[in-house]
XYZ file of C-alpha atoms in Angstrom:
601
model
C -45.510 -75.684 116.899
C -44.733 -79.017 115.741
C -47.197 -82.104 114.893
C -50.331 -82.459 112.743
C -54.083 -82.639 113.356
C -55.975 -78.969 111.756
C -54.562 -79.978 108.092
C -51.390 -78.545 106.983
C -51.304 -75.756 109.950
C -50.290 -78.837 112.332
C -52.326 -78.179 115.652
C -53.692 -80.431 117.915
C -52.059 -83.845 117.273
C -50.611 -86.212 120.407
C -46.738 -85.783 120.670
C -44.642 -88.301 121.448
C -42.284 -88.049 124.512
C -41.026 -84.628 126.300
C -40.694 -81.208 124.124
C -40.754 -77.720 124.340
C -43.105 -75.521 123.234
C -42.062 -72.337 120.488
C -44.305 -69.552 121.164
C -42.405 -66.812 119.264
C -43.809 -68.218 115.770
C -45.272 -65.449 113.467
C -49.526 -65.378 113.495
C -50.588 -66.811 110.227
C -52.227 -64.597 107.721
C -55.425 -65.982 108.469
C -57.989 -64.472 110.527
C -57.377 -67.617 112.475
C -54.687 -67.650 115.197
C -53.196 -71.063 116.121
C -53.810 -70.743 119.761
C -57.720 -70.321 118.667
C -57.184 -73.810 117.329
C -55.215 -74.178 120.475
C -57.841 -73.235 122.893
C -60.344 -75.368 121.208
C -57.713 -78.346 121.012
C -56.827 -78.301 124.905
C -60.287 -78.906 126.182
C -59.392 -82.212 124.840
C -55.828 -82.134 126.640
C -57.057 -80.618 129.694
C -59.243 -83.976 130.922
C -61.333 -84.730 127.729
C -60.944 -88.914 127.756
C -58.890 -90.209 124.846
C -61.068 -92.486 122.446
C -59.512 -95.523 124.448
C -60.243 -94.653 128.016
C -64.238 -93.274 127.406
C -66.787 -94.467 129.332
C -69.644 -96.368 127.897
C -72.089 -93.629 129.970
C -69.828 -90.345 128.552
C -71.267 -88.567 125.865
C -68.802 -85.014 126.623
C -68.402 -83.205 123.559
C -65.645 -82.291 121.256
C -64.933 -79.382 120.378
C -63.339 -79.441 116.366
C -60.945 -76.416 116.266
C -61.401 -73.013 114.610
C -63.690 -74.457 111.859
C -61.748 -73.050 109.159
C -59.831 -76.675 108.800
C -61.474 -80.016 107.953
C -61.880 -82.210 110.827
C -59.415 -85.129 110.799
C -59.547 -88.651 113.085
C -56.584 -88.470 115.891
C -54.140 -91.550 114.861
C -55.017 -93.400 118.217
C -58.476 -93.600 116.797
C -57.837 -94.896 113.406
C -58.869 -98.713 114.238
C -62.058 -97.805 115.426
C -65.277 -98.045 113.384
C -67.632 -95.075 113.192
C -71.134 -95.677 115.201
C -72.928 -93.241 113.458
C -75.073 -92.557 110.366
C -74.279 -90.120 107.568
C -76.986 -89.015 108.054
C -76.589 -88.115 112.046
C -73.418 -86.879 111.086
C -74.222 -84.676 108.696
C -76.714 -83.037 111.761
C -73.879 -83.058 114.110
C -71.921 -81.382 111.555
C -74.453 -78.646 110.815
C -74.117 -75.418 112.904
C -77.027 -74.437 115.481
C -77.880 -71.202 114.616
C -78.964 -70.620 118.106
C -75.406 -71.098 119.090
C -72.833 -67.940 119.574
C -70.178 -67.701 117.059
C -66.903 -65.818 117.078
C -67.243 -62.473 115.645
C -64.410 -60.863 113.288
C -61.102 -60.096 115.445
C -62.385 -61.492 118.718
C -60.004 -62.322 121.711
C -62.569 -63.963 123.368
C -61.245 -67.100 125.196
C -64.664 -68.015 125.539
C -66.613 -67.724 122.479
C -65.905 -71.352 121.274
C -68.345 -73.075 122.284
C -68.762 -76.760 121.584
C -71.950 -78.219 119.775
C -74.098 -80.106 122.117
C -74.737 -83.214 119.897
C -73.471 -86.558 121.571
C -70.356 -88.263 119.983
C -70.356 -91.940 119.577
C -70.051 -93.995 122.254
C -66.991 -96.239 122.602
C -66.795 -98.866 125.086
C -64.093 -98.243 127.344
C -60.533 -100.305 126.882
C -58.557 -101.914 129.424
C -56.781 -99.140 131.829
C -56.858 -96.022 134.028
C -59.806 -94.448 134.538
C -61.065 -91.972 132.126
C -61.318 -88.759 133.825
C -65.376 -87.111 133.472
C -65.149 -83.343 132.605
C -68.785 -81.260 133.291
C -70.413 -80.695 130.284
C -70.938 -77.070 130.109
C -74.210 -75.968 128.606
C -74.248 -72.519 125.905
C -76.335 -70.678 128.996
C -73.389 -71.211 131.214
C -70.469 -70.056 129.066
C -72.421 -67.203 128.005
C -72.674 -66.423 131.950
C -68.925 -66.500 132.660
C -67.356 -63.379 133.240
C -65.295 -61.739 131.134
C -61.868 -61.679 132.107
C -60.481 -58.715 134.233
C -56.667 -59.034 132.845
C -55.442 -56.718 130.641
C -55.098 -59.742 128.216
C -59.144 -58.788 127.820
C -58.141 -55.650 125.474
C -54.562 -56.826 125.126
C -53.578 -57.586 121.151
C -51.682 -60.380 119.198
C -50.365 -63.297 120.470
C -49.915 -62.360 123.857
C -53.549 -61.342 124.539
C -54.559 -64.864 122.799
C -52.337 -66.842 125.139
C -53.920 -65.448 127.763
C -57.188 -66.103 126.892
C -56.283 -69.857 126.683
C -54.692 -69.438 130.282
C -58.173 -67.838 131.813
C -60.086 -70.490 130.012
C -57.879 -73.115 131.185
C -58.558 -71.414 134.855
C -62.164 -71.590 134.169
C -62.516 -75.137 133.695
C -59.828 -76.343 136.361
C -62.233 -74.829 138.522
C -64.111 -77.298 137.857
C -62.195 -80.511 138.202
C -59.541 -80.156 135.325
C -55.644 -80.505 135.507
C -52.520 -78.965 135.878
C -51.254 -76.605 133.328
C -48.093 -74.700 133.346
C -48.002 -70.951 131.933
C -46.118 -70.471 128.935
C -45.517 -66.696 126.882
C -44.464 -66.036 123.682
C -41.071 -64.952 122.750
C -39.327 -68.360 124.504
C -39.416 -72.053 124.937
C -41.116 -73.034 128.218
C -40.320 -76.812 129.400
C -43.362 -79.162 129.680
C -42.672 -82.537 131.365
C -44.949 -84.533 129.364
C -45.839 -82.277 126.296
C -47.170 -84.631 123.732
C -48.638 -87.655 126.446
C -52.039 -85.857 126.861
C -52.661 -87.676 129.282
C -49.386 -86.833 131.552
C -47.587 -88.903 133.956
C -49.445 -89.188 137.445
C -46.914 -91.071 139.023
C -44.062 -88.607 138.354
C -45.448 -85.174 137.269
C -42.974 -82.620 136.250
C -41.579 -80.181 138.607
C -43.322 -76.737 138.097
C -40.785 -74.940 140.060
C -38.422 -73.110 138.226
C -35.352 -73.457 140.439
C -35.806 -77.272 139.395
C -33.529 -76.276 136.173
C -31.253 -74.269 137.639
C -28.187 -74.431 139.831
C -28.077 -73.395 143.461
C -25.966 -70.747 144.388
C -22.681 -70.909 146.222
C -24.578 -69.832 149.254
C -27.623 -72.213 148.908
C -24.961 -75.251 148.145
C -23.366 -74.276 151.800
C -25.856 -73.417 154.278
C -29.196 -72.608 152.114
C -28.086 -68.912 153.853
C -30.042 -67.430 150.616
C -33.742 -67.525 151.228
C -35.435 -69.487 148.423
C -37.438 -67.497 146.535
C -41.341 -67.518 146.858
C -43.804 -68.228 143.957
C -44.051 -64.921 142.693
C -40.617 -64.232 142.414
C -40.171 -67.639 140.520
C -43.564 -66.407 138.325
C -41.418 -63.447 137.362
C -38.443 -64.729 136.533
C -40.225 -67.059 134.051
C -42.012 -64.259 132.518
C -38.948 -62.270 132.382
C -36.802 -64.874 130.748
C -39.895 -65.601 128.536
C -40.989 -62.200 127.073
C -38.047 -60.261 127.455
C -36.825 -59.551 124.304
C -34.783 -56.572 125.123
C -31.031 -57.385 126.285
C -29.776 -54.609 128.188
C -33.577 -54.774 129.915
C -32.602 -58.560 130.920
C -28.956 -56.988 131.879
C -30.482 -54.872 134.014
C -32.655 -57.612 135.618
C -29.447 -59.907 136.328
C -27.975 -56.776 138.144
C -30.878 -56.526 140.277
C -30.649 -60.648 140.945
C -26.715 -60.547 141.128
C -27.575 -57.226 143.853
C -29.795 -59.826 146.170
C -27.209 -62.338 146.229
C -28.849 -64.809 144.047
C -26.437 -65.566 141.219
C -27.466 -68.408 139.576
C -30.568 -66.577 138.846
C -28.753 -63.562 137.372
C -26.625 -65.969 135.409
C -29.667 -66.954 133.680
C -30.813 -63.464 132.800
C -27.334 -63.068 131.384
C -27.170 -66.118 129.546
C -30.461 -65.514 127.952
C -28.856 -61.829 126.757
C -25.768 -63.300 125.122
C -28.183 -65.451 123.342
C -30.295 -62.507 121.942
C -27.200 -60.159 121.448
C -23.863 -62.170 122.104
C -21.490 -59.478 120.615
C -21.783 -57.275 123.896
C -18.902 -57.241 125.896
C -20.125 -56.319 128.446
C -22.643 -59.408 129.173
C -19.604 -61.352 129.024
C -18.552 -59.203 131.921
C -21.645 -59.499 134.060
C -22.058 -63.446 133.488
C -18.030 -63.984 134.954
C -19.278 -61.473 137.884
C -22.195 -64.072 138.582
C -20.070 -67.234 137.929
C -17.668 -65.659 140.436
C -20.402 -65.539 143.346
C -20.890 -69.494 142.466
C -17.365 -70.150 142.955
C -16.803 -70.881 139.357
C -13.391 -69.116 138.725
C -12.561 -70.526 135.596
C -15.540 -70.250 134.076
C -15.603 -66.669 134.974
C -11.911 -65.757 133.563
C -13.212 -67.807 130.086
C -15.869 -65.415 130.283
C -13.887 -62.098 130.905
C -11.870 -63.234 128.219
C -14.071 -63.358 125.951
C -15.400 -59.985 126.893
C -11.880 -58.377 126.064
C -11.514 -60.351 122.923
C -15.235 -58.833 121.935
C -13.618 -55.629 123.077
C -9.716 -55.245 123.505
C -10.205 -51.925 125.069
C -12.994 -52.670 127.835
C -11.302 -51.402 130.963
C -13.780 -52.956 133.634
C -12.863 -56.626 131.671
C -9.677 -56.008 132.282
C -9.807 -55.224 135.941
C -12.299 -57.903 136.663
C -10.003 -60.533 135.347
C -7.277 -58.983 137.110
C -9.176 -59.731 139.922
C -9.732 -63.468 139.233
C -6.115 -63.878 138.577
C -4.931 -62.215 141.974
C -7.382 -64.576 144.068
C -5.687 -67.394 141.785
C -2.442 -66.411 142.956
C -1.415 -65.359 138.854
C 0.334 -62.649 140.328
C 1.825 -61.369 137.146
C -1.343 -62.068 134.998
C -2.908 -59.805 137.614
C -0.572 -57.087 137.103
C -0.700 -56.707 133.695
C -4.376 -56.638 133.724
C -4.526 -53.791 135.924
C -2.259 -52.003 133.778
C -4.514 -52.192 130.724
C -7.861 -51.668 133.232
C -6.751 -48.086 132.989
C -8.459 -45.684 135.637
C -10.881 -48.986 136.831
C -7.852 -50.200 138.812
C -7.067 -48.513 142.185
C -3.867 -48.026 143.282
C -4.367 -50.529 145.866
C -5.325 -53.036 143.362
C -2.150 -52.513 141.606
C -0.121 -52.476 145.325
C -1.529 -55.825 146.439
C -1.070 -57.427 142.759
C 2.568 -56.504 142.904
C 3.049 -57.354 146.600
C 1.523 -60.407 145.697
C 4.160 -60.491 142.989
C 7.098 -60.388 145.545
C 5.603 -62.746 148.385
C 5.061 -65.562 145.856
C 8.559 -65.193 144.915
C 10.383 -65.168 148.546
C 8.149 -68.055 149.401
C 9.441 -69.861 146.100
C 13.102 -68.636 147.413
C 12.827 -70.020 151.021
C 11.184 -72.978 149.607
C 14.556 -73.681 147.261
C 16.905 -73.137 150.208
C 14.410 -75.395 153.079
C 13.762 -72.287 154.941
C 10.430 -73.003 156.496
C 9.936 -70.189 159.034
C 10.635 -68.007 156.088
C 8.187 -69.931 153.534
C 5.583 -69.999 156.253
C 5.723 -66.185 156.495
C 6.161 -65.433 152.839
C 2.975 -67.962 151.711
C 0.578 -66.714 155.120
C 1.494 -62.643 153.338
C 0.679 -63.953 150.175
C -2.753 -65.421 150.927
C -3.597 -61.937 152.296
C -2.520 -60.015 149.530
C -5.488 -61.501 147.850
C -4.542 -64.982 146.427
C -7.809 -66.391 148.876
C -8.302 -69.096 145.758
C -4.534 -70.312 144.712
C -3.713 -73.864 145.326
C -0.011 -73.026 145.346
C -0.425 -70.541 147.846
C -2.023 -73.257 150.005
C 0.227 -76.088 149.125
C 3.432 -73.846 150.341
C 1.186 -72.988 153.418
C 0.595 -76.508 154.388
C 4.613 -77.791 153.021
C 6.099 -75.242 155.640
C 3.942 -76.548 158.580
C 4.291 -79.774 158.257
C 7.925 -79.132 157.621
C 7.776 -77.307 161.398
C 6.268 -80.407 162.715
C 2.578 -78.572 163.038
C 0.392 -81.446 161.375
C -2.834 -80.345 162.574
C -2.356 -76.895 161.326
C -1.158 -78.037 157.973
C -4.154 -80.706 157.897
C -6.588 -77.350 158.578
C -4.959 -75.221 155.877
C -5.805 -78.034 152.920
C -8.923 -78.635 154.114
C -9.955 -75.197 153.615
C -7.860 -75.164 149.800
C -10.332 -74.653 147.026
C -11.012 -78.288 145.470
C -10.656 -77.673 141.925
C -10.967 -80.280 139.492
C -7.450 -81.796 138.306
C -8.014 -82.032 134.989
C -9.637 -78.060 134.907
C -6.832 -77.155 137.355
C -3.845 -78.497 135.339
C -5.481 -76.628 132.046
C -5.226 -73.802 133.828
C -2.179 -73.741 136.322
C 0.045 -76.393 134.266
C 0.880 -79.965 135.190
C 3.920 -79.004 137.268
C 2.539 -76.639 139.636
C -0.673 -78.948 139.830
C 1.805 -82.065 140.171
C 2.763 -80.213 143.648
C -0.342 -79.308 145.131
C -1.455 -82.909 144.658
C 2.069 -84.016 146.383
C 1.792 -81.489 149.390
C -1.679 -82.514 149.827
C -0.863 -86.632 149.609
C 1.477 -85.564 152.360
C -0.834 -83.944 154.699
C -3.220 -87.063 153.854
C -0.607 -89.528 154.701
C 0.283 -87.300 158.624
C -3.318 -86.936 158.758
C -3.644 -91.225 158.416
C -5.693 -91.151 154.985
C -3.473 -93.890 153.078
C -5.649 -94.361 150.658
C -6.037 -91.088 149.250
C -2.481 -89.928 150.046
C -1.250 -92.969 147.909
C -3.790 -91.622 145.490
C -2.976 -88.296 145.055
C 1.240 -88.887 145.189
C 0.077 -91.338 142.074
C -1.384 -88.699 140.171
C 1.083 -86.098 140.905
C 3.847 -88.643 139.445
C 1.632 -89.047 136.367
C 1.366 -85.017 136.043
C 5.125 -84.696 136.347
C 7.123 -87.971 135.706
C 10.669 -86.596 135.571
C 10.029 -84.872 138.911
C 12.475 -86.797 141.997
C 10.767 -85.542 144.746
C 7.667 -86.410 143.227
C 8.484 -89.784 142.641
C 10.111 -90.212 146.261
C 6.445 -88.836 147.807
C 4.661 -91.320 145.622
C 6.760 -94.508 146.830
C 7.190 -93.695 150.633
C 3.267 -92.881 150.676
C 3.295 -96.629 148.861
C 5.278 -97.855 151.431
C 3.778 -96.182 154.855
C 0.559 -97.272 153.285
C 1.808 -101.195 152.716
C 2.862 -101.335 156.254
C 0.488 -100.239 157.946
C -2.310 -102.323 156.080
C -0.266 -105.251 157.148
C 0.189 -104.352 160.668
C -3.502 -104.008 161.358
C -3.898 -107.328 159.923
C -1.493 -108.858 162.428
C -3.069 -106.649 165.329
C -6.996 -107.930 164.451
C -4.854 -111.302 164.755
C -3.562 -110.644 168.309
C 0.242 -110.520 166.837
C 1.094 -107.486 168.329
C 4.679 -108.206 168.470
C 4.943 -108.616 164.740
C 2.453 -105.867 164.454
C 4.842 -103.973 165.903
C 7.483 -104.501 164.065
C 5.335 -104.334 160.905
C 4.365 -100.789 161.871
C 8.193 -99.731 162.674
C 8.890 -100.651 159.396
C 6.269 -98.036 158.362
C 7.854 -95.646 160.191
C 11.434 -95.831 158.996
C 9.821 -94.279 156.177
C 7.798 -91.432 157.901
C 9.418 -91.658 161.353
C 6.913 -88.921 162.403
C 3.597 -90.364 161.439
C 1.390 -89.911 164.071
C -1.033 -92.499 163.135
C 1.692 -95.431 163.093
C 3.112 -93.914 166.577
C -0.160 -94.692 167.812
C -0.933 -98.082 166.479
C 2.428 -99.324 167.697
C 1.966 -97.754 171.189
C -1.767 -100.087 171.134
C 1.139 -103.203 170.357
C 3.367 -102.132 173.186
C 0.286 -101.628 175.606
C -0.977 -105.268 174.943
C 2.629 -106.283 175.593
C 3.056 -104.661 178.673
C 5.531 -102.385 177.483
C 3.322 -99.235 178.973
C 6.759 -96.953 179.011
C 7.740 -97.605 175.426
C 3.755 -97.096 174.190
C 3.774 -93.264 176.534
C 6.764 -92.964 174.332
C 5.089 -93.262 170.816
C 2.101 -90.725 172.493
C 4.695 -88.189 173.360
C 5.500 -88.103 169.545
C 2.073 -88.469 168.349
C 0.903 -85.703 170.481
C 3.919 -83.701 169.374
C 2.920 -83.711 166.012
C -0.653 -83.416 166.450
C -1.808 -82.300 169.568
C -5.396 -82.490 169.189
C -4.885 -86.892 168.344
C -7.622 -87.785 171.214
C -6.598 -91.557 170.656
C -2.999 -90.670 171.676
C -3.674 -88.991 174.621
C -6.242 -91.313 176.159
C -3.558 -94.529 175.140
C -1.511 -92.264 177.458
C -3.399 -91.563 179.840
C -4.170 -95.658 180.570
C -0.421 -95.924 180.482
C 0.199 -93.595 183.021
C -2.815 -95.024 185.201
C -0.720 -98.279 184.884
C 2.790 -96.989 185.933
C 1.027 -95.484 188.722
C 1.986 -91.958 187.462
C -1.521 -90.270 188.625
C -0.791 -86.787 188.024
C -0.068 -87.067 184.303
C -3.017 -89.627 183.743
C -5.025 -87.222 185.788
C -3.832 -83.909 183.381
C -5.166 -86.226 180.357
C -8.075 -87.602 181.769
C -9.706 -83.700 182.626
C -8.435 -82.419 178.980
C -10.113 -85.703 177.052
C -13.160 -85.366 179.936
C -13.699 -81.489 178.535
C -13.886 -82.744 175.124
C -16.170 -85.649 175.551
C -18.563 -84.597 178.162
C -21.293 -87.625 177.237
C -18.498 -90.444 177.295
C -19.234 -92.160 180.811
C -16.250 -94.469 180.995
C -14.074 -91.724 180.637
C -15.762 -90.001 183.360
C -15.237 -92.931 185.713
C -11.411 -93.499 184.609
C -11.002 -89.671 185.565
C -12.760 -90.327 189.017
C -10.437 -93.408 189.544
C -7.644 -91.626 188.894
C -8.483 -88.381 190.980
C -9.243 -90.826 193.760
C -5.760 -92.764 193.252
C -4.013 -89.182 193.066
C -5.609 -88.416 196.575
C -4.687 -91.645 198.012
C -0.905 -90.829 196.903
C -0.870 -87.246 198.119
C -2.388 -88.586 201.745
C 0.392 -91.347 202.194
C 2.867 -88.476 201.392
């Protein structure tokens, strides 16, 4: 323990600022333990006013320690003149012999017993309120119970910390603070370890899951039930006395088992710490980071595992694994080679399949077969590669290739968002140069300009001698550029120039759904309602599910008259926005107008 106050031992003096607390320090040779000095100490840290904030009224005692140390003045007291007489405090100083004392090898919590003699009285300084603690008289300890815990014949350390913790119990009982459980063999956080007096207005967090991460499933839905106090008591204690590895292994199997990983990552990172040349820890902690959806921590940590031990099979096939839902289809393959009799022959079927689908797709990519690269990358995906950017980015290239802009919009949503810099580490910077230029295309059809112009930027930077590349990265400049300014002439009521300002956009992307659209608005406020159904027909073709479109064209239709059609989009838009009254009453319009039609007929 760190700090100063029982003479060179160091126990009992005011900290400054937040620290942790060492509890796996050897007992001294003296018949004195430190938490003895400890327990005396914390009656003073436990609601005991500082010198500063005592009332003039107070006269709590103090209790000084073990008694095996000379008393010493806490720092924050040094400026303030002694009230008393030598003489009175020689008395004070003299034991009572009608008072109890410790006997020889005691784990009583409650045999210290401070002297009733009055300390001096210090008028109170400017601030909070000092906090009154009862003033317990020698009949009343001597008629607390004993405690019923086994730390009441326990031994050592332990048995002494627990004693504090019961006497600490004790007193809260009646009207003291907050104190959070600490064990040996670890370092417990305290919020405000060395401010005795703590921090009111923020007081730490006591619950454990505070300092850890969530877990994949938590971050989602909160699907994992949090766990309840006791569960969070026992992970403390475990990751505090443990001191046996493969017993804290065993522990993060049990967590990993219940689905909460971040917890078993703990238990495995506190292993490593105690014995970090088993492989097989290594192993464990890349199965938890797994479950959080931390891939490439997890293959760091396998790999590390193999390089403890070049011959651990279950290493082996574990980061086979990783690689295959990567889409490092020969990685994956040779890993299941050297996994030995941990790898299935279905592992080593789907690895190679794997091996073959990634390399049509790459094939049919190279010759602009899309049906074909759409077939090869959808096979790939479920041979395993669930987690591959590639596999996703030749997914999404073949449908918007096929004119399917919703689908491809869907299938990069759903990519795993890996950092770039992480990603590019691990992939390279070309094939993370053309996930970032698929996906600023399916931004750009999908009318995000500003991140399509973003991520064409930094897939030029990742690959500057790349053409196609570069061509991505100035259209999505350009689309972007013209449609900024055509919205600027159409707030402005130009819709003829905003038309022609958004026509210039699409000379570059002559399929963009989101320019169709915004020119058929010019062409409606013009009056040119056959030209504007026009753009909708190849907005909708694109992307069917473009609501804006297909009202646009339903008013258009309404105003050539042409009932049936407006009437077909009116129900479909209706179905999807049952709480939108005005489309409601342009469907009943149109129904009405329909009728009207078919009666004249």
């Amino acid at each position: 323990m760190q700090g100063g106050g029982h003479g060179r031992h160091g126990h009992g003096r005011r900290g400054r600022g937040n620290r942790a607390c060492f509890l796996d320090e050897p007992a001294p040779s003296s018949r004195c333990f430190p938490f003895s000095c400890a327990i005396a100490g914390t009656r003073l840290r436990r609601g005991d006013p500082s010198p500063e904030a005592m009332d003039a009224g107070d006269e709590s005692p103090r209790a000084s320690g073990c008694g095996l140390f000379r008393r010493r003045r806490a720092r924050s007291t040094s400026s303030i003149p002694s009230l008393e007489s030598p003489g009175a405090a020689a008395e004070r100083m003299a034991p009572d012999a009608g008072m109890p004392r410790r006997g020889k090898g005691s784990d009583d919590a409650t045999s210290i017993v401070p002297v009733p003699v009055p300390l001096p009285v210090v008028k109170a300084r400017a601030g909070p309120a000092a906090v009154q603690m009862p003033r317990r008289t020698p009949e009343a300890v001597r008629a607390l119970p004993a405690p019923t815990t086994a730390a009441a014949v326990g031994k050592g350390i332990v048995a002494e910390l627990d004693g504090m913790l019961y006497d600490r119990q004790r007193v809260a009982a009646n009207g003291g603070g907050n104190l959070l459980r600490a064990s040996s063999g670890n370092v417990m956080l305290y919020g405000n370890l060395g401010n005795l007096r703590g921090n009111p207005k923020n007081p730490p967090s006591q619950n454990l899951l505070d300092y850890l991460p969530k877990t994949a499933k938590e971050a989602k839905a909160d699907a994992i039930t949090s766990p309840t106090p006791a569960q969070e008591q026992e992970l403390c204690r475990a990751l505090s006395t443990r001191r046996d590895p493969e017993e804290l292994k065993e522990m993060g199997n049990e967590e990993y088992k219940k689905g909460r990983f971040a917890e078993a990552l703990a238990m495995y990172d506190r292993a490593i710490v105690m014995d970090p040349g088993k492989a097989s820890y290594y192993a464990n902690k890349a199965a938890a980071l797994t479950g959080l959806g931390r891939l490439f921590d997890a293959v760091a940590q396998c790999k590390e595992a193999i390089r403890i031990d070049p011959a651990y099979h279950r290493a082996h096939h574990r980061l086979a694994s990783l690689y295959l839902r990567l889409g490092e289809a020969g990685k994956a393959v040779h890993h299941f080679k050297q996994s030995r009799n941990e790898a299935s022959p279905w592992d080593k079927s789907r690895a190679q399949a794997l091996q073959s689908h990634v390399s049509q797709s790459n094939e049919a990519r190279r010759i602009k077969d899309y049906l074909t690269l759409l077939k090869g990358s959808e096979s790939a995906a479920s041979s395993g590669a669930d987690s591959s950017p590639q596999v996703f980015a030749l997914r999404a290239e073949a449908l918007l290739k096929l004119q399917r802009h919703d689908e491809a919009d869907s299938i990069m949503s759903s990519a795993p968002r890996f950092g770039i810099d992480e990603s590019t580490k691990f992939f390279g910077a070309t094939a993370n140069s053309y996930f970032l230029m698929i996906r600023a295309q399916v931004d750009m059809a999908a009318g995000r300009f500003e991140e399509a112009v973003a991520a064409a930027q930094k897939a030029a930077q990742l690959d500057p001698g790349n053409r196609e590349t570069a061509t991505v990265a100035r259209r999505a400049r350009a689309v972007a550029s013209a449609r900024a300014r055509g919205n600027d002439l159409f707030r402005a009521s130009k819709f003829a120039e905003a038309c022609v300002a958004y026509g210039e956009g699409l000379n570059h992307d002559s399929q963009n759904a989101a320019l169709l659209f915004n020119r058929a608005a010019c062409r409606s406020k013009l009056g040119h309602y056959e030209k504007a159904v026009e753009d909708c027909n190849a907005a909708l073709a694109v992307r069917p599910s473009y609501g804006k479109a297909r009202r646009r064209r339903a008013d258009c239709n309404a105003q050539l008259e042409r009932w049936e059609a407006s009437v077909k989009d009116y129900e479909l838009l209706v179905q999807e926005n049952l709480e939108d009254d005005q489309l409601a009453k342009a469907l009943s319009e149109a129904q009405a107008m329909l009728k009207k039609k078919q009666d004249e007929l």
